[in-house]
Amino acid sequence: MDNNQSPKKKAVKIGTKSQHVGYFMPMLESFAARDELNEVVKNRVVKSCDLLDAGVPLFPNDFRKEHRIADITQQYRDMDAEALEGLREVSFSIAGRMVSARSFGKVAFFHLMDDSDRIQCYAAREHLGEDMYAVFKKLDVGDILGVTGFLFRTKTGELTVSCTQVKLITRSMRPLPEKYHGLKDMETRYRQRYVDLIVTPRAREIFRKRSLIVRELRRFLEDRGFMEVETPMMQSVAGGAAAKPFITRHNALDMQLFMRIAPELYLKRLLVGGFEKVFELNRNFRNEGIDTRHNPEFTSCEFYWAYANFKDLMDLTEELFGRLAQVACGTTVVPYQGEMIDLTPGTWTRMSFHESLEKIGGHSPEFYNDFNKVKTYVRERGEKVLDADGLGKLQAKLFDLDVEAKLIQPHFIYHYPTEISPLSRRNNDDPTITDRYELFITGRELSNAFSELNDPVDQRMRFMDQMREREAGDDEAHSMDEDFLRALEYGMPPAAGQGIGIDRLVMLLTDSASIREVILFPLLKPEL
């Protein structure tokens, strides 16, 4: 069924004669049409009607939270029962979601969770009074509550809030997943991330850590004089990377636009304009396949540094990753899927592209420099080969097949063939290779960097080569960008630039096997 269509109505019967039941009917009919209506949901509606009949609003906005649960648990975690007894006059006002409850007639224990921590609460009829306790008995796990009370320790030693007031803030109409099982289906976890965050502590920790990583990355660059900028998300020419773009249209201008595949060419325009250190941390969009390493919408950080070269970036990257690991994980040796990855600066391997084909891929120079042999080999391994593919592109496919997955510890692979590096500066000693590297960790690329090509004539010829490849069937080849060439013709200082995949970086530092684990709302097919 199309998500935009209303579900077909089904007859719904609820065991209450409350005047408020009609209010809930549109929701209940939707539940029924989707085969989601059950006795638990019906019971919640009946109790909601009872609350409304008693004059209790389901969604008020007059409770003010004054304390974070984590601040309370940290400050009082070591205080014994006797010391807490002396603090009965100290009142705390907390708010959060009720995530568990145990009732014992006139008393009940429940856990309240906010975005910082969770704490046990104790509700007793003698403390709340008959009316408030009667309201509390109508509440369910999943409801968002405001609680006021004082601290004490139970006989088992658990720090607990003794409630003097409990107020319903937001009624939850759907039950949470069963507490011992949570959300096990991965697609449901990604599709209903809001529930996943409620019931899965690890999910919350991943995204807290992601925020920390991004914040520290910004701080690292800003501390070194880089200025954060913003460049267009919609571009008239898709450039800056070898990828297939998403296409959209601007009605008012009556023109086709592309969602950007990279910000590179605009950031280098800023170097032309006189800014010497710039970075952008934002989204890119590539119309490619989806797997554990790829999402069509992803986050990257690209930064450009005038009067620097690709070797300077290697040193900076080691320092950056070491810092991020230390801040996010407390160590520069981090676990990832059963491996211990050493991100300590100064320990990373630096190896040329052709050297990696030999030492890691197991291929001799006589083999990987033989066009026909490499072409036959990669075809037999199932790789697509176009008529326009030269030796450099075939060697890149050879690398993908036999080298990349073996690069578990940090490896800078540098001096890529010029044929597959249309925006990189040629090496001074060998024009068939460029001063470019890619960083590989855990068998996947995490960044791409190079000394920038600032010769407008060479860049034009490279674009022309790319256009020929596009005509030959490579739909990921670069388009001609005349405005970028015009910018280079004004003069761009020598520079180095790098793009880092933030999602893959977070995967590494959170020990996450899939990119969907580290994206809050990954792209999924619509529900049927």
C-alpha positions as CSV (number, residue, x, y, z in Angstrom):
1,M,0.0,0.0,0.0
2,D,1.2,3.5,-0.9
3,N,2.3,5.4,2.3
4,N,0.3,8.4,1.1
5,Q,-3.0,6.4,0.9
6,S,-5.3,6.1,3.9
7,P,-5.8,2.5,5.0
8,K,-9.2,1.0,4.4
9,K,-11.5,1.4,7.4
10,K,-12.5,-1.6,9.5
11,A,-15.1,-1.8,12.2
12,V,-13.5,-1.3,15.6
13,K,-15.1,-2.2,19.0
14,I,-13.7,-0.8,22.3
15,G,-14.9,-1.8,25.7
16,T,-15.8,1.6,27.0
17,K,-18.8,4.0,26.7
18,S,-16.7,7.0,27.4
19,Q,-17.6,10.2,25.5
20,H,-13.9,10.4,24.5
21,V,-13.7,7.1,22.7
22,G,-14.6,8.8,19.4
23,Y,-11.5,10.9,19.6
24,F,-9.4,7.8,19.2
25,M,-11.4,6.1,16.4
26,P,-9.4,7.4,13.4
27,M,-6.2,6.0,15.0
28,L,-7.8,2.7,15.9
29,E,-9.2,2.3,12.4
30,S,-5.8,2.8,11.0
31,F,-4.4,0.2,13.4
32,A,-7.1,-2.2,12.4
33,A,-6.5,-1.6,8.7
34,R,-2.9,-2.5,9.1
35,D,-3.6,-5.5,11.3
36,E,-1.9,-3.8,14.2
37,L,-4.9,-3.5,16.5
38,N,-4.7,-5.8,19.6
39,E,-5.9,-6.0,23.1
40,V,-2.9,-4.2,24.5
41,V,-3.6,-1.1,22.3
42,K,-7.4,-1.3,23.1
43,N,-6.6,-1.4,26.8
44,R,-4.4,1.7,26.4
45,V,-7.2,3.5,24.7
46,V,-9.7,2.5,27.4
47,K,-7.3,3.8,30.1
48,S,-6.8,6.9,28.1
49,C,-10.5,7.5,28.1
50,D,-10.6,6.9,31.8
51,L,-7.9,9.6,32.3
52,L,-9.7,12.1,30.2
53,D,-13.0,11.4,32.0
54,A,-11.1,12.1,35.3
55,G,-9.9,15.5,33.9
56,V,-6.3,14.3,33.3
57,P,-4.9,15.7,30.0
58,L,-2.9,13.3,28.0
59,F,-0.4,15.8,26.5
60,P,0.1,18.7,28.8
61,N,3.0,21.1,28.6
62,D,3.2,22.6,32.1
63,F,5.8,20.4,33.9
64,R,9.3,21.8,34.1
65,K,12.2,19.4,34.3
66,E,14.9,20.8,36.7
67,H,17.4,17.9,36.9
68,R,19.1,15.5,34.6
69,I,19.0,11.9,35.8
70,A,22.7,11.4,35.1
71,D,23.6,14.4,37.3
72,I,21.7,12.8,40.1
73,T,23.1,9.3,39.8
74,Q,26.6,10.6,39.5
75,Q,26.4,13.0,42.4
76,Y,24.7,10.6,44.8
77,R,25.9,7.2,43.6
78,D,28.4,6.8,46.6
79,M,26.1,8.3,49.3
80,D,24.8,5.6,51.7
81,A,21.3,5.2,52.9
82,E,21.9,7.1,56.2
83,A,23.3,10.1,54.4
84,L,20.4,10.2,51.9
85,E,18.0,10.1,54.9
86,G,19.4,13.5,55.9
87,L,18.5,14.9,52.5
88,R,14.8,14.3,52.5
89,E,14.1,18.0,52.2
90,V,16.0,18.1,48.9
91,S,13.5,17.7,46.2
92,F,14.3,16.7,42.6
93,S,12.1,17.2,39.5
94,I,12.9,14.8,36.6
95,A,11.2,13.8,33.4
96,G,11.5,10.9,31.1
97,R,10.0,7.8,29.7
98,M,8.8,5.0,32.0
99,V,10.6,2.0,30.7
100,S,9.7,-0.6,33.3
101,A,7.1,-1.0,36.1
102,R,6.3,-3.4,38.9
103,S,3.2,-3.0,40.9
104,F,2.5,-4.3,44.4
105,G,-1.0,-3.0,45.2
106,K,-0.5,0.2,47.2
107,V,3.0,0.7,46.0
108,A,4.9,0.4,42.7
109,F,8.5,0.6,41.4
110,F,9.3,1.9,38.0
111,H,12.3,3.1,36.0
112,L,12.4,6.5,34.4
113,M,14.8,7.2,31.5
114,D,15.8,10.5,30.1
115,D,18.5,11.2,27.5
116,S,21.3,10.9,30.1
117,D,20.5,7.9,32.3
118,R,17.8,6.0,34.1
119,I,16.8,5.8,37.7
120,Q,14.4,3.7,39.8
121,C,11.3,5.5,41.2
122,Y,9.0,4.5,44.1
123,A,5.3,5.4,44.0
124,A,3.2,4.8,47.1
125,R,-0.4,5.7,47.7
126,E,0.4,7.1,51.1
127,H,2.8,9.6,49.6
128,L,0.9,10.5,46.4
129,G,-2.6,10.5,47.8
130,E,-5.6,8.5,46.6
131,D,-6.3,10.6,43.5
132,M,-2.8,10.9,42.2
133,Y,-2.1,7.2,42.8
134,A,-5.3,6.3,41.0
135,V,-4.0,8.2,38.0
136,F,-0.6,6.6,38.3
137,K,-2.3,3.1,38.1
138,K,-3.7,4.0,34.7
139,L,-0.3,4.8,33.3
140,D,1.7,2.4,31.1
141,V,5.3,1.6,30.2
142,G,6.2,3.9,27.4
143,D,4.4,7.0,28.9
144,I,6.5,10.1,29.5
145,L,6.2,11.3,33.1
146,G,7.3,14.1,35.3
147,V,8.4,13.1,38.7
148,T,9.1,15.1,41.8
149,G,10.5,13.5,44.9
150,F,13.5,12.8,47.2
151,L,16.3,10.2,47.2
152,F,16.6,7.1,49.3
153,R,18.2,3.6,49.0
154,T,16.1,0.5,48.8
155,K,16.9,-2.6,50.9
156,T,18.9,-3.9,47.9
157,G,20.9,-0.7,47.8
158,E,19.5,0.8,44.6
159,L,19.4,4.6,44.4
160,T,15.7,5.5,44.1
161,V,13.4,8.5,43.9
162,S,10.5,8.4,46.3
163,C,7.8,10.2,44.4
164,T,5.8,13.0,46.0
165,Q,4.3,13.8,42.6
166,V,3.8,11.9,39.4
167,K,2.4,13.7,36.4
168,L,1.5,12.3,33.0
169,I,3.3,14.4,30.3
170,T,2.8,12.4,27.2
171,R,0.6,9.3,26.7
172,S,2.1,6.5,24.7
173,M,-0.5,4.8,22.6
174,R,1.7,2.0,21.4
175,P,3.5,-0.6,23.6
176,L,7.2,-0.8,23.6
177,P,8.9,-4.0,22.5
178,E,9.2,-6.7,25.1
179,K,12.1,-5.6,27.4
180,Y,14.1,-8.8,27.1
181,H,14.1,-9.0,23.4
182,G,13.8,-5.4,22.1
183,L,13.9,-4.9,18.4
184,K,15.7,-7.9,16.8
185,D,14.7,-7.4,13.2
186,M,17.4,-5.2,11.7
187,E,15.1,-3.5,9.1
188,T,12.6,-2.6,11.9
189,R,15.4,-1.2,13.9
190,Y,16.4,1.1,11.0
191,R,12.9,1.9,9.9
192,Q,11.7,2.7,13.5
193,R,14.8,4.2,14.8
194,Y,12.8,6.2,17.3
195,V,11.9,2.9,19.0
196,D,15.4,1.5,18.6
197,L,16.8,4.5,20.5
198,I,14.3,3.9,23.3
199,V,15.0,0.2,23.8
200,T,18.6,-0.3,22.6
201,P,21.3,1.3,24.8
202,R,24.0,0.5,22.2
203,A,22.1,2.5,19.5
204,R,22.0,5.5,21.8
205,E,25.7,5.2,22.5
206,I,26.6,5.0,18.8
207,F,24.9,8.3,18.0
208,R,26.2,10.0,21.1
209,K,29.7,8.9,20.1
210,R,29.0,10.0,16.5
211,S,28.1,13.5,17.7
212,L,31.3,13.6,19.8
213,I,33.5,12.5,16.8
214,V,32.0,15.2,14.5
215,R,32.4,17.9,17.2
216,E,36.0,16.9,17.8
217,L,36.8,16.8,14.1
218,R,35.5,20.3,13.7
219,R,37.5,21.4,16.7
220,F,40.7,19.8,15.4
221,L,40.5,21.6,12.0
222,E,39.4,24.9,13.5
223,D,42.3,24.8,16.0
224,R,44.6,24.5,12.9
225,G,43.2,27.5,11.2
226,F,40.7,25.9,8.9
227,M,37.4,27.8,8.3
228,E,34.1,25.9,7.9
229,V,32.2,26.9,4.8
230,E,29.0,25.8,2.9
231,T,28.8,25.1,-0.8
232,P,25.9,24.2,-3.0
233,M,24.0,20.9,-2.5
234,M,22.4,21.3,-5.9
235,Q,24.8,21.8,-8.8
236,S,24.4,22.4,-12.5
237,V,27.4,20.1,-13.2
238,A,28.0,17.0,-11.1
239,G,31.7,16.9,-10.3
240,G,34.4,16.3,-7.7
241,A,34.2,12.5,-7.8
242,A,33.6,9.5,-10.0
243,A,29.9,8.7,-9.2
244,K,26.5,8.7,-10.7
245,P,24.4,11.6,-9.4
246,F,20.8,12.0,-8.5
247,I,19.0,14.3,-10.9
248,T,16.4,16.9,-9.9
249,R,14.8,19.9,-11.6
250,H,14.4,23.5,-10.7
251,N,10.9,24.6,-11.9
252,A,11.4,28.4,-11.7
253,L,14.7,28.3,-13.6
254,D,13.5,25.5,-15.8
255,M,16.8,23.7,-15.5
256,Q,18.2,20.3,-14.6
257,L,20.2,20.1,-11.4
258,F,22.3,17.4,-9.7
259,M,22.4,16.6,-6.1
260,R,26.1,17.0,-5.3
261,I,28.4,13.9,-5.4
262,A,31.2,16.0,-3.7
263,P,31.9,19.6,-2.7
264,E,35.4,19.5,-4.1
265,L,35.3,21.8,-7.1
266,Y,33.5,24.5,-5.1
267,L,35.9,24.3,-2.2
268,K,38.8,24.7,-4.7
269,R,37.1,27.8,-6.1
270,L,37.5,29.2,-2.6
271,L,41.3,28.6,-2.7
272,V,41.3,30.6,-5.9
273,G,39.4,33.3,-4.1
274,G,42.1,33.6,-1.4
275,F,41.0,31.4,1.5
276,E,43.9,29.1,2.3
277,K,42.3,26.6,4.7
278,V,38.7,25.6,4.3
279,F,36.6,22.6,5.2
280,E,33.0,21.5,4.7
281,L,31.3,18.8,6.8
282,N,28.0,17.9,5.1
283,R,26.0,15.4,3.0
284,N,26.8,14.0,-0.4
285,F,24.4,12.0,-2.7
286,R,25.4,9.2,-5.0
287,N,22.9,7.1,-7.0
288,E,24.7,3.8,-6.3
289,G,24.0,0.5,-4.7
290,I,23.2,0.0,-1.0
291,D,25.3,-2.4,1.1
292,T,27.0,-2.5,4.5
293,R,29.5,0.2,3.3
294,H,27.3,2.4,1.1
295,N,24.3,4.5,1.6
296,P,23.1,6.9,-1.2
297,E,23.0,9.8,1.2
298,F,26.2,10.0,3.3
299,T,28.3,12.4,5.3
300,S,31.8,13.5,4.4
301,C,34.3,16.1,5.6
302,E,36.4,17.6,2.8
303,F,39.2,20.1,3.6
304,Y,41.7,22.0,1.5
305,W,45.1,23.4,2.6
306,A,47.0,25.8,0.4
307,Y,50.8,25.5,0.1
308,A,50.7,21.9,1.4
309,N,51.1,18.6,-0.4
310,F,49.7,15.0,0.0
311,K,52.5,14.0,2.4
312,D,51.5,16.9,4.8
313,L,48.0,15.4,4.7
314,M,49.3,12.0,5.7
315,D,50.9,13.4,8.9
316,L,47.8,15.5,9.6
317,T,45.5,12.5,9.1
318,E,47.4,10.2,11.5
319,E,47.2,13.0,14.1
320,L,43.5,13.5,13.5
321,F,42.5,9.8,13.7
322,G,44.6,9.3,16.8
323,R,42.9,12.3,18.4
324,L,39.4,11.1,17.5
325,A,40.1,7.6,18.7
326,Q,41.4,8.9,22.0
327,V,38.4,11.2,22.6
328,A,35.8,8.7,21.5
329,C,37.3,5.5,22.8
330,G,39.9,6.5,25.4
331,T,42.6,4.8,23.4
332,T,44.3,4.7,20.0
333,V,44.0,0.9,19.8
334,V,40.4,0.2,19.1
335,P,38.4,-3.0,18.6
336,Y,36.7,-3.6,15.3
337,Q,34.8,-6.9,14.5
338,G,37.4,-9.1,16.3
339,E,40.5,-7.1,15.2
340,M,42.4,-4.6,17.3
341,I,43.1,-1.6,15.1
342,D,46.2,0.5,16.0
343,L,45.5,4.1,15.1
344,T,48.6,5.4,17.1
345,P,50.2,8.2,15.0
346,G,53.6,7.1,13.6
347,T,52.7,3.4,13.2
348,W,50.7,3.6,9.9
349,T,51.9,1.9,6.8
350,R,52.7,3.9,3.7
351,M,53.0,2.0,0.4
352,S,52.8,2.9,-3.2
353,F,49.9,1.7,-5.3
354,H,52.1,-0.6,-7.5
355,E,54.0,-1.8,-4.6
356,S,50.7,-2.9,-3.0
357,L,49.8,-4.9,-6.1
358,E,53.1,-6.8,-5.7
359,K,53.5,-7.2,-1.9
360,I,49.9,-7.6,-0.9
361,G,48.1,-8.6,-4.1
362,G,50.9,-11.1,-5.0
363,H,51.2,-9.9,-8.6
364,S,54.5,-9.3,-10.3
365,P,55.2,-6.1,-12.2
366,E,55.4,-8.1,-15.4
367,F,51.8,-9.2,-14.8
368,Y,50.2,-6.0,-13.6
369,N,51.9,-3.9,-16.3
370,D,50.6,-6.3,-19.1
371,F,47.3,-4.8,-20.3
372,N,46.0,-8.0,-21.9
373,K,46.8,-10.2,-18.9
374,V,45.2,-7.9,-16.4
375,K,42.2,-7.4,-18.6
376,T,41.7,-11.1,-19.0
377,Y,42.2,-11.7,-15.2
378,V,39.7,-9.1,-14.0
379,R,37.1,-10.2,-16.5
380,E,37.5,-13.8,-15.3
381,R,37.0,-12.5,-11.7
382,G,33.7,-11.0,-12.7
383,E,34.6,-7.4,-13.1
384,K,33.0,-5.3,-15.8
385,V,35.5,-4.0,-18.4
386,L,34.7,-1.2,-20.8
387,D,36.4,-0.7,-24.2
388,A,37.8,2.6,-23.0
389,D,39.4,1.2,-19.9
390,G,43.2,1.7,-20.0
391,L,45.9,0.0,-18.0
392,G,45.5,2.3,-15.0
393,K,41.8,1.6,-14.6
394,L,42.4,-2.2,-15.0
395,Q,45.1,-2.0,-12.3
396,A,42.6,-0.2,-10.0
397,K,40.1,-3.1,-10.5
398,L,43.0,-5.5,-9.8
399,F,43.6,-3.6,-6.6
400,D,39.9,-3.8,-5.6
401,L,40.0,-7.6,-6.1
402,D,43.2,-8.6,-4.5
403,V,44.5,-5.9,-2.2
404,E,41.8,-3.7,-0.6
405,A,40.2,-6.4,1.7
406,K,43.6,-7.3,3.1
407,L,44.4,-3.7,4.4
408,I,43.2,-4.2,8.0
409,Q,45.6,-1.9,9.8
410,P,45.9,1.7,8.6
411,H,47.5,1.9,5.2
412,F,48.2,4.9,3.0
413,I,48.3,3.7,-0.6
414,Y,49.8,6.4,-2.7
415,H,50.8,7.3,-6.3
416,Y,47.6,6.2,-8.0
417,P,47.6,6.0,-11.9
418,T,46.8,9.3,-13.5
419,E,44.1,7.7,-15.6
420,I,41.9,7.2,-12.5
421,S,42.8,10.4,-10.8
422,P,41.5,13.2,-13.0
423,L,41.7,16.0,-10.3
424,S,45.1,15.0,-8.9
425,R,48.5,16.6,-9.6
426,R,50.9,14.5,-11.7
427,N,54.0,13.3,-9.9
428,N,57.1,15.3,-10.9
429,D,59.2,12.3,-11.8
430,D,56.5,10.0,-13.4
431,P,53.6,11.7,-15.1
432,T,51.7,8.4,-15.4
433,I,51.0,8.5,-11.6
434,T,49.7,11.2,-9.3
435,D,50.5,12.5,-5.9
436,R,47.4,10.9,-4.5
437,Y,46.6,8.5,-1.7
438,E,43.7,6.6,-0.3
439,L,43.5,5.6,3.4
440,F,42.4,2.0,4.0
441,I,41.5,0.6,7.4
442,T,39.6,-2.7,8.1
443,G,39.6,-3.5,4.4
444,R,37.8,-0.4,3.3
445,E,38.6,3.1,2.1
446,L,38.1,5.8,4.6
447,S,39.6,8.8,2.8
448,N,40.8,10.0,-0.5
449,A,43.5,12.8,-0.7
450,F,45.9,14.3,-3.1
451,S,48.0,17.2,-4.1
452,E,45.6,19.3,-6.1
453,L,45.9,19.8,-9.9
454,N,46.1,23.5,-10.4
455,D,47.3,23.6,-14.0
456,P,44.2,24.7,-16.0
457,V,45.5,23.3,-19.3
458,D,46.2,19.8,-17.9
459,Q,42.9,19.9,-16.1
460,R,41.0,20.7,-19.3
461,M,42.7,17.8,-21.0
462,R,41.8,15.5,-18.1
463,F,38.2,16.5,-18.4
464,M,38.3,15.9,-22.1
465,D,39.6,12.4,-21.4
466,Q,36.7,11.9,-19.0
467,M,34.2,13.0,-21.6
468,R,35.5,10.4,-24.0
469,E,35.1,7.7,-21.2
470,R,31.6,8.9,-20.6
471,E,30.8,8.6,-24.3
472,A,32.3,5.1,-24.2
473,G,29.8,4.0,-21.5
474,D,31.3,5.1,-18.2
475,D,28.3,7.0,-16.6
476,E,30.5,7.8,-13.5
477,A,33.1,9.8,-15.5
478,H,33.4,13.5,-14.9
479,S,31.6,16.1,-16.9
480,M,33.3,19.2,-18.3
481,D,33.1,22.1,-15.9
482,E,33.9,25.3,-17.7
483,D,33.4,27.5,-14.7
484,F,35.8,25.5,-12.6
485,L,38.3,25.7,-15.4
486,R,37.8,29.5,-15.6
487,A,38.5,29.6,-11.8
488,L,41.8,27.7,-12.3
489,E,42.7,30.1,-15.1
490,Y,42.7,32.9,-12.6
491,G,45.3,30.9,-10.6
492,M,44.9,28.5,-7.7
493,P,47.8,28.1,-5.3
494,P,49.4,24.7,-4.9
495,A,47.3,22.8,-2.3
496,A,46.4,19.5,-0.8
497,G,42.9,18.3,-0.2
498,Q,41.2,15.3,1.5
499,G,37.7,13.8,1.8
500,I,36.9,11.6,4.8
501,G,33.9,9.4,5.0
502,I,32.3,10.3,8.3
503,D,30.0,7.3,8.4
504,R,32.8,4.8,7.9
505,L,34.9,6.6,10.4
506,V,32.1,6.3,13.0
507,M,31.7,2.6,12.0
508,L,35.4,2.1,12.9
509,L,35.2,3.9,16.2
510,T,32.0,2.3,17.4
511,D,32.7,-1.2,16.2
512,S,29.7,-1.2,13.8
513,A,29.6,-3.7,11.0
514,S,27.0,-1.9,8.8
515,I,26.8,1.7,7.7
516,R,23.1,1.6,8.6
517,E,24.1,1.2,12.2
518,V,25.6,4.7,12.3
519,I,23.1,6.6,10.2
520,L,20.0,7.6,12.2
521,F,17.6,7.2,9.3
522,P,19.1,5.1,6.5
523,L,17.3,4.9,3.2
524,L,14.9,2.0,3.0
525,K,12.2,0.8,0.6
526,P,8.7,2.0,1.5
527,E,6.7,-0.4,3.7
528,L,4.1,-2.4,1.8
